[in-house]
Coordinates of C-alpha atoms in Angstrom, one line a residue:
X1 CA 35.5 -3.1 2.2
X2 CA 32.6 -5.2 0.5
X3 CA 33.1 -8.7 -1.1
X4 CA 32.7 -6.4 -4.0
X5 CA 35.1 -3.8 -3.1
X6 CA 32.7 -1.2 -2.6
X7 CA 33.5 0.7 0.8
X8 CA 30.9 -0.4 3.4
X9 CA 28.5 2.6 5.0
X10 CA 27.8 2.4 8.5
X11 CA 24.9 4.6 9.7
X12 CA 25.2 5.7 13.5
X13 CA 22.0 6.7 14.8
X14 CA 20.8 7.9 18.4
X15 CA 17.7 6.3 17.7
X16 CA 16.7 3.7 15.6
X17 CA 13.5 1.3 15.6
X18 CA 14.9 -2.3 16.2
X19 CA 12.4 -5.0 16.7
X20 CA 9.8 -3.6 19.1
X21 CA 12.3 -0.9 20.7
X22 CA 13.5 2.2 20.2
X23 CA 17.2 2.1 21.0
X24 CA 20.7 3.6 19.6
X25 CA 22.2 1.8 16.9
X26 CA 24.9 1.3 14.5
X27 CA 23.9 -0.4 11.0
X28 CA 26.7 -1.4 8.9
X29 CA 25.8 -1.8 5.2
X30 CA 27.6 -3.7 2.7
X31 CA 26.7 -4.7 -1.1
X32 CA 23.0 -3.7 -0.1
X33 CA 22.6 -5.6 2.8
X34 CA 22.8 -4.4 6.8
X35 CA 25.9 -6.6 7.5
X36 CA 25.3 -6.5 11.4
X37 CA 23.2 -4.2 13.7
X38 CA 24.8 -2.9 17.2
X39 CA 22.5 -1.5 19.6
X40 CA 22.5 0.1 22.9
X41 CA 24.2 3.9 24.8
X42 CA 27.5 3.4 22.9
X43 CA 26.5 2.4 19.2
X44 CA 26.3 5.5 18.1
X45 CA 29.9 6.0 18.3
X46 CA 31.6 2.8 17.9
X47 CA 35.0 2.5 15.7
X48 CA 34.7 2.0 11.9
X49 CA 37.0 0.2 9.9
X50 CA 39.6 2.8 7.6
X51 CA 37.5 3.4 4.5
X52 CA 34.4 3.0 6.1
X53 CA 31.7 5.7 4.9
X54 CA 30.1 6.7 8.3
X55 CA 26.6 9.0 8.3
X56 CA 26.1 10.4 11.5
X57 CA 22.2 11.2 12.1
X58 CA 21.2 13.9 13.8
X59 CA 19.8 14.1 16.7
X60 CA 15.9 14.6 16.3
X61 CA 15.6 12.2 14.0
X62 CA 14.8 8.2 14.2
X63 CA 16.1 5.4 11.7
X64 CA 13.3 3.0 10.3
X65 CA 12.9 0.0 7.8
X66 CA 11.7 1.3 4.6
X67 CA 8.1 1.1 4.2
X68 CA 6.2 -1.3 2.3
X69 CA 3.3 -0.4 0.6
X70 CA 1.1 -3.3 -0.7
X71 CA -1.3 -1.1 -2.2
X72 CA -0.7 1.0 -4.9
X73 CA -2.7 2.1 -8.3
X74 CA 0.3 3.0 -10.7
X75 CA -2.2 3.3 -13.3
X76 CA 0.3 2.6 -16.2
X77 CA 0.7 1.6 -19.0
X78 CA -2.5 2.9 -20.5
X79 CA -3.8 5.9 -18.4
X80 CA -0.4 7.9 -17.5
X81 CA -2.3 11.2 -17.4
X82 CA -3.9 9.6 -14.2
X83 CA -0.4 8.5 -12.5
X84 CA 2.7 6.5 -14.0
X85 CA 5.7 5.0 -12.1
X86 CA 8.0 7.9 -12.1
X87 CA 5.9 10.3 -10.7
X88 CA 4.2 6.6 -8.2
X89 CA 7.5 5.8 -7.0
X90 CA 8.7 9.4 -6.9
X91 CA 5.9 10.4 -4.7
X92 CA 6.7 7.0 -2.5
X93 CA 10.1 7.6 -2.1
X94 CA 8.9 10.8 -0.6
X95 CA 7.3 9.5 1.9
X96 CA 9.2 6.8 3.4
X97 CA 7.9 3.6 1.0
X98 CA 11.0 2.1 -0.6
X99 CA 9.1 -0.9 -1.8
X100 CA 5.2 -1.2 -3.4
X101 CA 3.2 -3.5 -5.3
X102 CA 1.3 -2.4 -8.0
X103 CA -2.7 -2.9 -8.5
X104 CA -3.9 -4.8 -11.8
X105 CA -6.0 -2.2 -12.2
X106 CA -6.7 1.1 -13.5
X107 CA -3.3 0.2 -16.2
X108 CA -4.9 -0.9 -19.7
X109 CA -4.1 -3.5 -20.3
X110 CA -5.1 -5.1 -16.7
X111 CA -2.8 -7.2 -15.2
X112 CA -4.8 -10.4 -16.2
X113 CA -2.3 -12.3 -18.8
X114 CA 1.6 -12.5 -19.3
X115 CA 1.5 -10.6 -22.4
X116 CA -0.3 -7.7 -20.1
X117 CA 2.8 -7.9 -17.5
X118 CA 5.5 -7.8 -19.9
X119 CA 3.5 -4.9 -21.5
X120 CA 3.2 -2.7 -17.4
X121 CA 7.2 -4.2 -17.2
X122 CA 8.2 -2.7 -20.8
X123 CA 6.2 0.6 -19.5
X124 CA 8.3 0.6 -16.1
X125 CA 11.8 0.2 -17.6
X126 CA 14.0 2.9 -16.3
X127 CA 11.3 4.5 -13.9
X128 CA 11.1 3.2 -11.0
X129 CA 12.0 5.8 -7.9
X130 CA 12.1 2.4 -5.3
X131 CA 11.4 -1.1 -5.9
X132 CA 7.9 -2.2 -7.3
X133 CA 6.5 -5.5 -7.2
X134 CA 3.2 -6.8 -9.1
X135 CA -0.3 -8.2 -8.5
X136 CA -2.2 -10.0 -10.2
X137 CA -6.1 -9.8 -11.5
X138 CA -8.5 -12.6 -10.9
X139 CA -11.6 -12.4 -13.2
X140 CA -14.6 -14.6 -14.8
X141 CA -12.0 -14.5 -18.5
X142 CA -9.2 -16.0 -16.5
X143 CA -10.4 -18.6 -14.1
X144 CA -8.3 -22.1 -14.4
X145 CA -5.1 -20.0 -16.1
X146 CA -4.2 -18.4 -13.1
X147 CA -0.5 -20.5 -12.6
X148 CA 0.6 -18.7 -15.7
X149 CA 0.5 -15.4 -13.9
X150 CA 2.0 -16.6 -10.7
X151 CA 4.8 -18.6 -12.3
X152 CA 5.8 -15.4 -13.6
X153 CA 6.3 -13.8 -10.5
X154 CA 3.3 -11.9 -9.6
X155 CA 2.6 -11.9 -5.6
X156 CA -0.9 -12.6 -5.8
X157 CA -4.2 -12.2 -7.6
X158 CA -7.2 -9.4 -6.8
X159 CA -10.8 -9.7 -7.5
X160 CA -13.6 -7.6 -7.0
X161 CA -17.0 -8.8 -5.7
X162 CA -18.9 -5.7 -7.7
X163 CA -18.1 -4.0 -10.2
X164 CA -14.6 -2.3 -10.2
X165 CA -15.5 0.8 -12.0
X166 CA -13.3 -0.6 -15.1
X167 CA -15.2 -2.8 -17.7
X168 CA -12.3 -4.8 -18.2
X169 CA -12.1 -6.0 -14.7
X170 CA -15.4 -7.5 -14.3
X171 CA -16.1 -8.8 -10.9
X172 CA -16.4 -12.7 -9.8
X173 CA -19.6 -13.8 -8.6
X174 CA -20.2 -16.2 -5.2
X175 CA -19.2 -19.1 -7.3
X176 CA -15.9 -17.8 -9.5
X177 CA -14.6 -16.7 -6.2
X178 CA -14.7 -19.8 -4.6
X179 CA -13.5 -21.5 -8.0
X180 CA -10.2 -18.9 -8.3
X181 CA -10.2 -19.8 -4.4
X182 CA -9.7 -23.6 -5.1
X183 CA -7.4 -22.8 -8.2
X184 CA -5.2 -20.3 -6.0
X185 CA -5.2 -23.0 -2.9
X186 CA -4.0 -25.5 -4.9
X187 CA -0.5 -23.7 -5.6
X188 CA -0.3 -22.1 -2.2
X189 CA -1.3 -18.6 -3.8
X190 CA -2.8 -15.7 -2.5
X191 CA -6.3 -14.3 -3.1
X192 CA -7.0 -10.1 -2.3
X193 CA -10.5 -9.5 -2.2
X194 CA -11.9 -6.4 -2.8
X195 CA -14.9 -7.1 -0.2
X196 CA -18.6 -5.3 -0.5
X197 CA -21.4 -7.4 -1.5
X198 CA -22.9 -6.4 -5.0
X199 CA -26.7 -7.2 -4.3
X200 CA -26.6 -5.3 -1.1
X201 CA -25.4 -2.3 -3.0
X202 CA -27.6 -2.6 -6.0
X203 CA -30.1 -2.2 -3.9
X204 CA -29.7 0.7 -2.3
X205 CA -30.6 4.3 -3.7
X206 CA -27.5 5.0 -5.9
X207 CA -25.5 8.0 -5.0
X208 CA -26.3 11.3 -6.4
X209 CA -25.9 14.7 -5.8
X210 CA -23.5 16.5 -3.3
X211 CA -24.1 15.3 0.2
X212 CA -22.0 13.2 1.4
X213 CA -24.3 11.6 3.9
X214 CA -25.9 9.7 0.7
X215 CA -22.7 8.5 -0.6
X216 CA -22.0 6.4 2.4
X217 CA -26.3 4.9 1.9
X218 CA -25.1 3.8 -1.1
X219 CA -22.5 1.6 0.0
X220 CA -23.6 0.8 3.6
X221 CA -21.9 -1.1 6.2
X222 CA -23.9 -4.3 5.6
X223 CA -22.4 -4.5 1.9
X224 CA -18.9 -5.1 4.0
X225 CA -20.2 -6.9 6.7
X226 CA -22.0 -9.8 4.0
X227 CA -18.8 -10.0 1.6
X228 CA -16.3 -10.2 4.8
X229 CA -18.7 -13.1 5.5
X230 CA -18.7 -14.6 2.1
X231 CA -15.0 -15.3 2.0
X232 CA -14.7 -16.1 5.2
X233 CA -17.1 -19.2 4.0
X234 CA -15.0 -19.6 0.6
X235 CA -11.8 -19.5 2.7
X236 CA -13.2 -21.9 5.5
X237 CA -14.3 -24.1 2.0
X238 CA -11.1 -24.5 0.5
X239 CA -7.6 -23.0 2.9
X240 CA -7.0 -20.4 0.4
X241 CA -5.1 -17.8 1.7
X242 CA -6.6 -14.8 1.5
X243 CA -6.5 -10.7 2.5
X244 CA -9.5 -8.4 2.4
X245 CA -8.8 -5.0 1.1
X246 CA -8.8 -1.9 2.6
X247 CA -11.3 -2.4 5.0
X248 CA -13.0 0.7 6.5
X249 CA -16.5 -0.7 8.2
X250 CA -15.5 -1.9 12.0
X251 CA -18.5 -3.9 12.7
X252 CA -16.8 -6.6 10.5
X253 CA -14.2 -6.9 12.9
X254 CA -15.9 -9.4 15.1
X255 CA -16.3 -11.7 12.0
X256 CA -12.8 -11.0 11.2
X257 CA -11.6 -11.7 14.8
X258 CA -13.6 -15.3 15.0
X259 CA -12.3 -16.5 11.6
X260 CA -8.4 -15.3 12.8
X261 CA -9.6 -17.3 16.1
X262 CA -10.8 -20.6 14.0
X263 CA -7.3 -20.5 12.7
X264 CA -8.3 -19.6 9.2
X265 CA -5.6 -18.2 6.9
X266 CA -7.2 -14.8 6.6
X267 CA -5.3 -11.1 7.1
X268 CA -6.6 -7.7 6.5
X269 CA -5.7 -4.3 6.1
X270 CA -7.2 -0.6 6.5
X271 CA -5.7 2.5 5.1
X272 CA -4.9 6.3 6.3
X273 CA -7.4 7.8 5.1
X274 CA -9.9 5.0 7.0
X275 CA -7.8 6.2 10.4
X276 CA -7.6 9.7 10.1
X277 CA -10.9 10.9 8.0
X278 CA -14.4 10.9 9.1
X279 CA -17.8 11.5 7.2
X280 CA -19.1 13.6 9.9
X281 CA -16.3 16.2 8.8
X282 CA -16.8 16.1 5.1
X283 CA -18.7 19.1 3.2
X284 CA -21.1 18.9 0.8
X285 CA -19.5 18.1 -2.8
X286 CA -15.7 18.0 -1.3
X287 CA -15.7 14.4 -3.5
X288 CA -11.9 14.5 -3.5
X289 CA -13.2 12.5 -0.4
X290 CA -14.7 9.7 -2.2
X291 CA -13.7 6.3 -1.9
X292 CA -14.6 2.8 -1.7
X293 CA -15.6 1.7 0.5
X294 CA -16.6 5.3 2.2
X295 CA -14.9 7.3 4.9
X296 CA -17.5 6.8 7.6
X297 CA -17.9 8.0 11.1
X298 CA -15.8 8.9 13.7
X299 CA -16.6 6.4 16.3
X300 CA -16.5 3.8 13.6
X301 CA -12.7 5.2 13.2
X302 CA -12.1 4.8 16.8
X303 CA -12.9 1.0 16.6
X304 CA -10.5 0.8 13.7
X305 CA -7.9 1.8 15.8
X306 CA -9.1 -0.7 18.2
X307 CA -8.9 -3.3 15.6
X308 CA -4.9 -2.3 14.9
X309 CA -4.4 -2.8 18.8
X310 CA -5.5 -6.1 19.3
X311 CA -4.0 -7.8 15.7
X312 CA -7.2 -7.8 14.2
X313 CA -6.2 -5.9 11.2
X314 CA -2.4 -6.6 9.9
X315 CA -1.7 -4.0 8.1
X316 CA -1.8 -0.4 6.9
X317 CA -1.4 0.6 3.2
X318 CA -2.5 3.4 1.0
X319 CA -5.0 2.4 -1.4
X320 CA -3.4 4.9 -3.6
X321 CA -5.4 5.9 -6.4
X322 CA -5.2 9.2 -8.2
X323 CA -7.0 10.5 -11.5
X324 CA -7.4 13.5 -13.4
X325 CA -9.0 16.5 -11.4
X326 CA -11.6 16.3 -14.3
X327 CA -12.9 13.1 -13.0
X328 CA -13.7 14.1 -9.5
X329 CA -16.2 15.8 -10.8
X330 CA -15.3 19.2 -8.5
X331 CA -17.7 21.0 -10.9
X332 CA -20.7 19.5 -10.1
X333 CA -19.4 18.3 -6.9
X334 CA -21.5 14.8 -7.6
X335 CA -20.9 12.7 -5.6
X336 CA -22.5 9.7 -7.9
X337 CA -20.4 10.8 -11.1
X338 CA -17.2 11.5 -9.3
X339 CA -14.2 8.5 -9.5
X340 CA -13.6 7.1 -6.1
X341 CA -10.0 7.0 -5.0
X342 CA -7.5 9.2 -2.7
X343 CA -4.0 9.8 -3.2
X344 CA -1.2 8.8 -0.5
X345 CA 1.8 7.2 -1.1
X346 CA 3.4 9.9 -0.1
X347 CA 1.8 11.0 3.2
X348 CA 1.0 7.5 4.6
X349 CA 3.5 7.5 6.9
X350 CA 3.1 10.9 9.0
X351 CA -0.6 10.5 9.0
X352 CA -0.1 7.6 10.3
X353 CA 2.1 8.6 12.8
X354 CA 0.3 11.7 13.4
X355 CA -3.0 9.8 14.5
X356 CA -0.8 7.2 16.4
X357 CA 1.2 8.9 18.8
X358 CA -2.4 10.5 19.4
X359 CA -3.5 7.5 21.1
X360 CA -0.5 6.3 22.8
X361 CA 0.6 4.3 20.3
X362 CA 5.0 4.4 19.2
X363 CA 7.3 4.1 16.2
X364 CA 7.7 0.1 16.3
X365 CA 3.9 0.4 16.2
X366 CA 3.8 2.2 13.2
X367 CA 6.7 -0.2 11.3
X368 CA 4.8 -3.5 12.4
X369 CA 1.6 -1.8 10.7
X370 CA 3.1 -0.2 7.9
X371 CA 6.7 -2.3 6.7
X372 CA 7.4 -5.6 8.5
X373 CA 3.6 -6.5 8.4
X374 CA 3.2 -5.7 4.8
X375 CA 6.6 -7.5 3.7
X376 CA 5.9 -10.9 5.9
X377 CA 2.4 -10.9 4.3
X378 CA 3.3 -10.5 0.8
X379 CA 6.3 -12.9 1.2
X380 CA 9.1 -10.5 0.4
X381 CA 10.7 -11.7 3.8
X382 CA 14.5 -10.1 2.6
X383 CA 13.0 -7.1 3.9
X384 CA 11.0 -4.9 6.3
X385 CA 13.0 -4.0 9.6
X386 CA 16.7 -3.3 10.3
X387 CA 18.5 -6.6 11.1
X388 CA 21.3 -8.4 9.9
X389 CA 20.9 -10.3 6.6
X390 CA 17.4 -7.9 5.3
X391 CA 18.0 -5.1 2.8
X392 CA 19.1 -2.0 3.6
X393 CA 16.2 0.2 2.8
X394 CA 16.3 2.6 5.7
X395 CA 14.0 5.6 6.0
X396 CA 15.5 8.6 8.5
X397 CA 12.4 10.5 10.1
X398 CA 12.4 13.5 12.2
X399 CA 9.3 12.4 14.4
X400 CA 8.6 16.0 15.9
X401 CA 8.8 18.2 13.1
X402 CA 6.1 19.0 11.2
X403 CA 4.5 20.6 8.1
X404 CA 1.0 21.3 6.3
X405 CA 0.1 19.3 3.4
X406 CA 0.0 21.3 0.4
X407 CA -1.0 19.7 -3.0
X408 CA 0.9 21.4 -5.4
X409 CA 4.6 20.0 -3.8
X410 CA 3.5 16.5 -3.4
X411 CA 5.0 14.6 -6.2
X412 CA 2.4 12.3 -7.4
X413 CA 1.2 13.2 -11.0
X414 CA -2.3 15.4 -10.2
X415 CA -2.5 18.0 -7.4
X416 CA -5.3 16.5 -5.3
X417 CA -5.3 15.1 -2.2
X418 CA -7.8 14.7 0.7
X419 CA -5.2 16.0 3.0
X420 CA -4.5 19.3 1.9
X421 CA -3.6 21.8 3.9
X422 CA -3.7 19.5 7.0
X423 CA -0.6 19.9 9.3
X424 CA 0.9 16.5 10.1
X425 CA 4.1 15.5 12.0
X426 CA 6.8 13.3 10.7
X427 CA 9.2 14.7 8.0
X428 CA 11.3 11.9 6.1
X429 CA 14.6 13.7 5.4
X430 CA 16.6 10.6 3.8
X431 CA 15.5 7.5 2.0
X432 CA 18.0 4.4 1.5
X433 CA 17.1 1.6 -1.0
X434 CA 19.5 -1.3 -1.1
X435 CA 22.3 1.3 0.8
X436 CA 22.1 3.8 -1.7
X437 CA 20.5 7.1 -0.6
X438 CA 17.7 7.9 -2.9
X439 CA 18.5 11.0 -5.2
X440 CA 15.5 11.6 -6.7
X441 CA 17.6 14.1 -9.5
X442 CA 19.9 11.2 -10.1
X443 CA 19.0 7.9 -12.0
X444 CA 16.2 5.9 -11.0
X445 CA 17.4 3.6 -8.2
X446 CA 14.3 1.0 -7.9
X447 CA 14.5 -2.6 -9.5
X448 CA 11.0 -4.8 -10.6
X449 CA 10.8 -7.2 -8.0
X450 CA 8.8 -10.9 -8.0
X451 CA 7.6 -13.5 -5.9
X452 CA 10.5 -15.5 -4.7
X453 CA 10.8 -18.5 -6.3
X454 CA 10.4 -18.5 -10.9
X455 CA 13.3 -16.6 -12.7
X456 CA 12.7 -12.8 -13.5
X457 CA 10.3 -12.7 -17.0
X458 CA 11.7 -11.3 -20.2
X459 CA 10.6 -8.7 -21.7
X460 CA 10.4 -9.1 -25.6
X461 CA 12.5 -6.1 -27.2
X462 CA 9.4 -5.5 -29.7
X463 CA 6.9 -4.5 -26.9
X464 CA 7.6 -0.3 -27.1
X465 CA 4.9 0.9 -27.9
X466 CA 1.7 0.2 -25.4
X467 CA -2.2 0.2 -25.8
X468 CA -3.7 3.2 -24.7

């Protein structure tokens, strides 16, 4: 029994990823916890205690950490016809993710004030599918105010270096970012940039029509290549520590590489679709492809791969971002009107693991990239792999089975996904958060979760009703 007097559950599993290996294991759970971790040919069938709830896994399947996702646009409050955190955390629980932080941006209000996070914690109240964590916004309005935000709890602050697509995040120019750079240093914060250069862009032809080909002109690999350099200079300036977004343009990666090697405090991520996609495949007006930065070649795909072999880049998260159907714009198939942004909370984790084990690459490969990564750099070190002490927020996953992505049974609000009708391999069949196997027809099972540290916000009681 528990301290609590709960029964303890002890999971038994042929295979299980622990650390860097793949080895039989026996994870005893208690209060939420993983009490103790016992590995090796005879695990699986070690004596329990009387009262002792054991779950024998089947055979074909492998136990993981739960996944955390760094990287996700809930979009509430404010546009909930886009997404919202029931049907967010629904569609991550799906898929393996038992913890995500939410983007400041497309809610309304952005995530820019206090007032704006107890309005997205109000909105989240009795919701939340897995645990859900907050970032910040760092824009020109609230430069020199940004403790408020992380005294509150959130785990960071995001800026754009261009324009976001959302008047009211308006991007920081040269000299704001290093400014919220300096500011963020001085409290040992953390700065996410989202990193393409404005002027290079602005001066490019602007997108238009429905070939693909001049989507990616518009946003070319040299708009990456200068902002990567720009905070690399701001970081070098003033030690802020600091993560560039979803990168997809691999001839940044030697700049990346030399800055990691300078010892500068610097981490990056890609994202599935960057590591699976490629623009050479994409038809004209298919703009549920669009993103930014672009999908772009396949050889430039192969050298993100290379980049996630050698450290270069830390982590892999899904940019989630859904809309409306209206606003991709499959009517005109425009590539210049349509909203940029792919859904895949839910289907991070077997394209992932479909494109990994294409190349050689194994399970521990996939958790370093995709949950302990992402929990050691956003801080939340209580979780992320299966050891004694860490949560237990387990993810069982039949490796070798496999199924074809259609749109209308993934759980995220709108039906559209680059991915559909793709068959991918890696089926989650059971999700534990905190011990507790996820019953997505039961209550909802996820907590708000903050930065370590400041006490848990209130909420004031009168905040019901939210802007639109």
């Amino acid at each position: 029994m528990s301290a609590h007097g709960a029964p303890e559950t002890v999971l038994r599993a042929r295979r299980a990823v622990i650390g860097s290996e793949i080895v039989p294991a026996t994870v005893t759970v208690s209060d939420g916890i993983i009490l103790a971790v016992e590995t090796g040919p005879a695990a699986p069938t070690s004596p329990t205690r009387a009262g002792t709830h054991v779950v024998d896994l089947d055979d074909d399947v492998v136990l993981l950490p739960g996944l955390v996702d760094t990287h996700v646009h809930v979009n509430e409050p404010g546009r909930t016809d886009w997404e919202g955190f029931a049907s967010a955390t629904r569609a991550a629980a799906c898929g393996g993710v038992t913890t995500l932080i939410d983007m400041p941006l497309n809610s309304s209000p952005v995530t820019t004030t206090p007032d704006a996070l107890d309005a997205k914690l109000a909105s989240a109240g009795g919701k939340l599918q897995v645990d859900t964590a907050f970032w910040g916004g760092a824009v020109p309005d609230n430069l020199g105010r940004l403790r408020e935000l992380w005294d509150r709890g959130v785990f960071g602050f995001k800026c754009f270096l261009l324009d976001s697509g959302i008047e009211e995040f308006p991007p920081l120019d040269a000299a704001q970012m290093v400014a919220a750079m300096e500011e963020i240093a001085g409290f040992d914060g953390l700065l996410i940039v989202h990193a393409e250069d404005a002027g290079t862009i602005d001066a490019q032809p602007p997108a238009s029509g429905p070939a693909y080909a001049g989507f990616v002109e518009s946003r070319p690999v040299a708009a990456e290549i200068r902002a990567v350099a720009q905070v690399i200079d701001g970081v070098r300036r003033t030690g802020c520590r600091t993560h560039i977004l979803h990168l997809s343009a691999a001839d940044a990666l030697p700049l990346i590489r030399s800055a990691k090697a300078e010892g500068l405090p610097l981490t990056v991520e890609t994202c599935p679709h960057y590591l699976s996609l490629f623009s050479e495949e994409i038809q004209p007006g298919a703009t549920h492809y669009k993103c930014c930065p672009p999908i772009r070649e396949a050889g430039n795909r192969e050298r993100l791969w290379e980049g996630l072999r050698d450290g270069t880049i830390d982590l892999v998260v899904s940019d989630h971002s859904p809309c409306v159907p209206e606003l991709k714009r499959f009517d005109t198939g425009d590539f210049g009107q349509a909203w940029g942004g792919i859904a895949s909370v839910q289907l991070g984790l077997p394209i992932i693991w479909s494109e990994a084990r294409l190349r050689g690459l194994g399970l521990p490969d996939v958790v370093r990239w995709m949950s302990s990564g992402p929990a050691e750099f956003a801080g939340l070190h209580d979780r992320g792999s299966i050891r004694p002490g860490a949560r237990a927020d387990l993810v069982v996953l039949a490796p070798d089975e496999a199924f074809v992505v259609l749109p209308e049974r993934l759980q995220h609000k709108n039906p559209v996904t680059a991915y559909a009708q793709r068959a991918l391999g890696g089926v989650v069949r059971e999700v534990y958060l905190a011990g507790r196997r996820v019953d997505l027809d039961g209550p909802a099972a996820g907590t708000a979760v903050f930065r370590p540290g400041p006490p848990e916000p209130a909420v004031p009681p009168s905040r019901t009703e939210l802007p639109r």
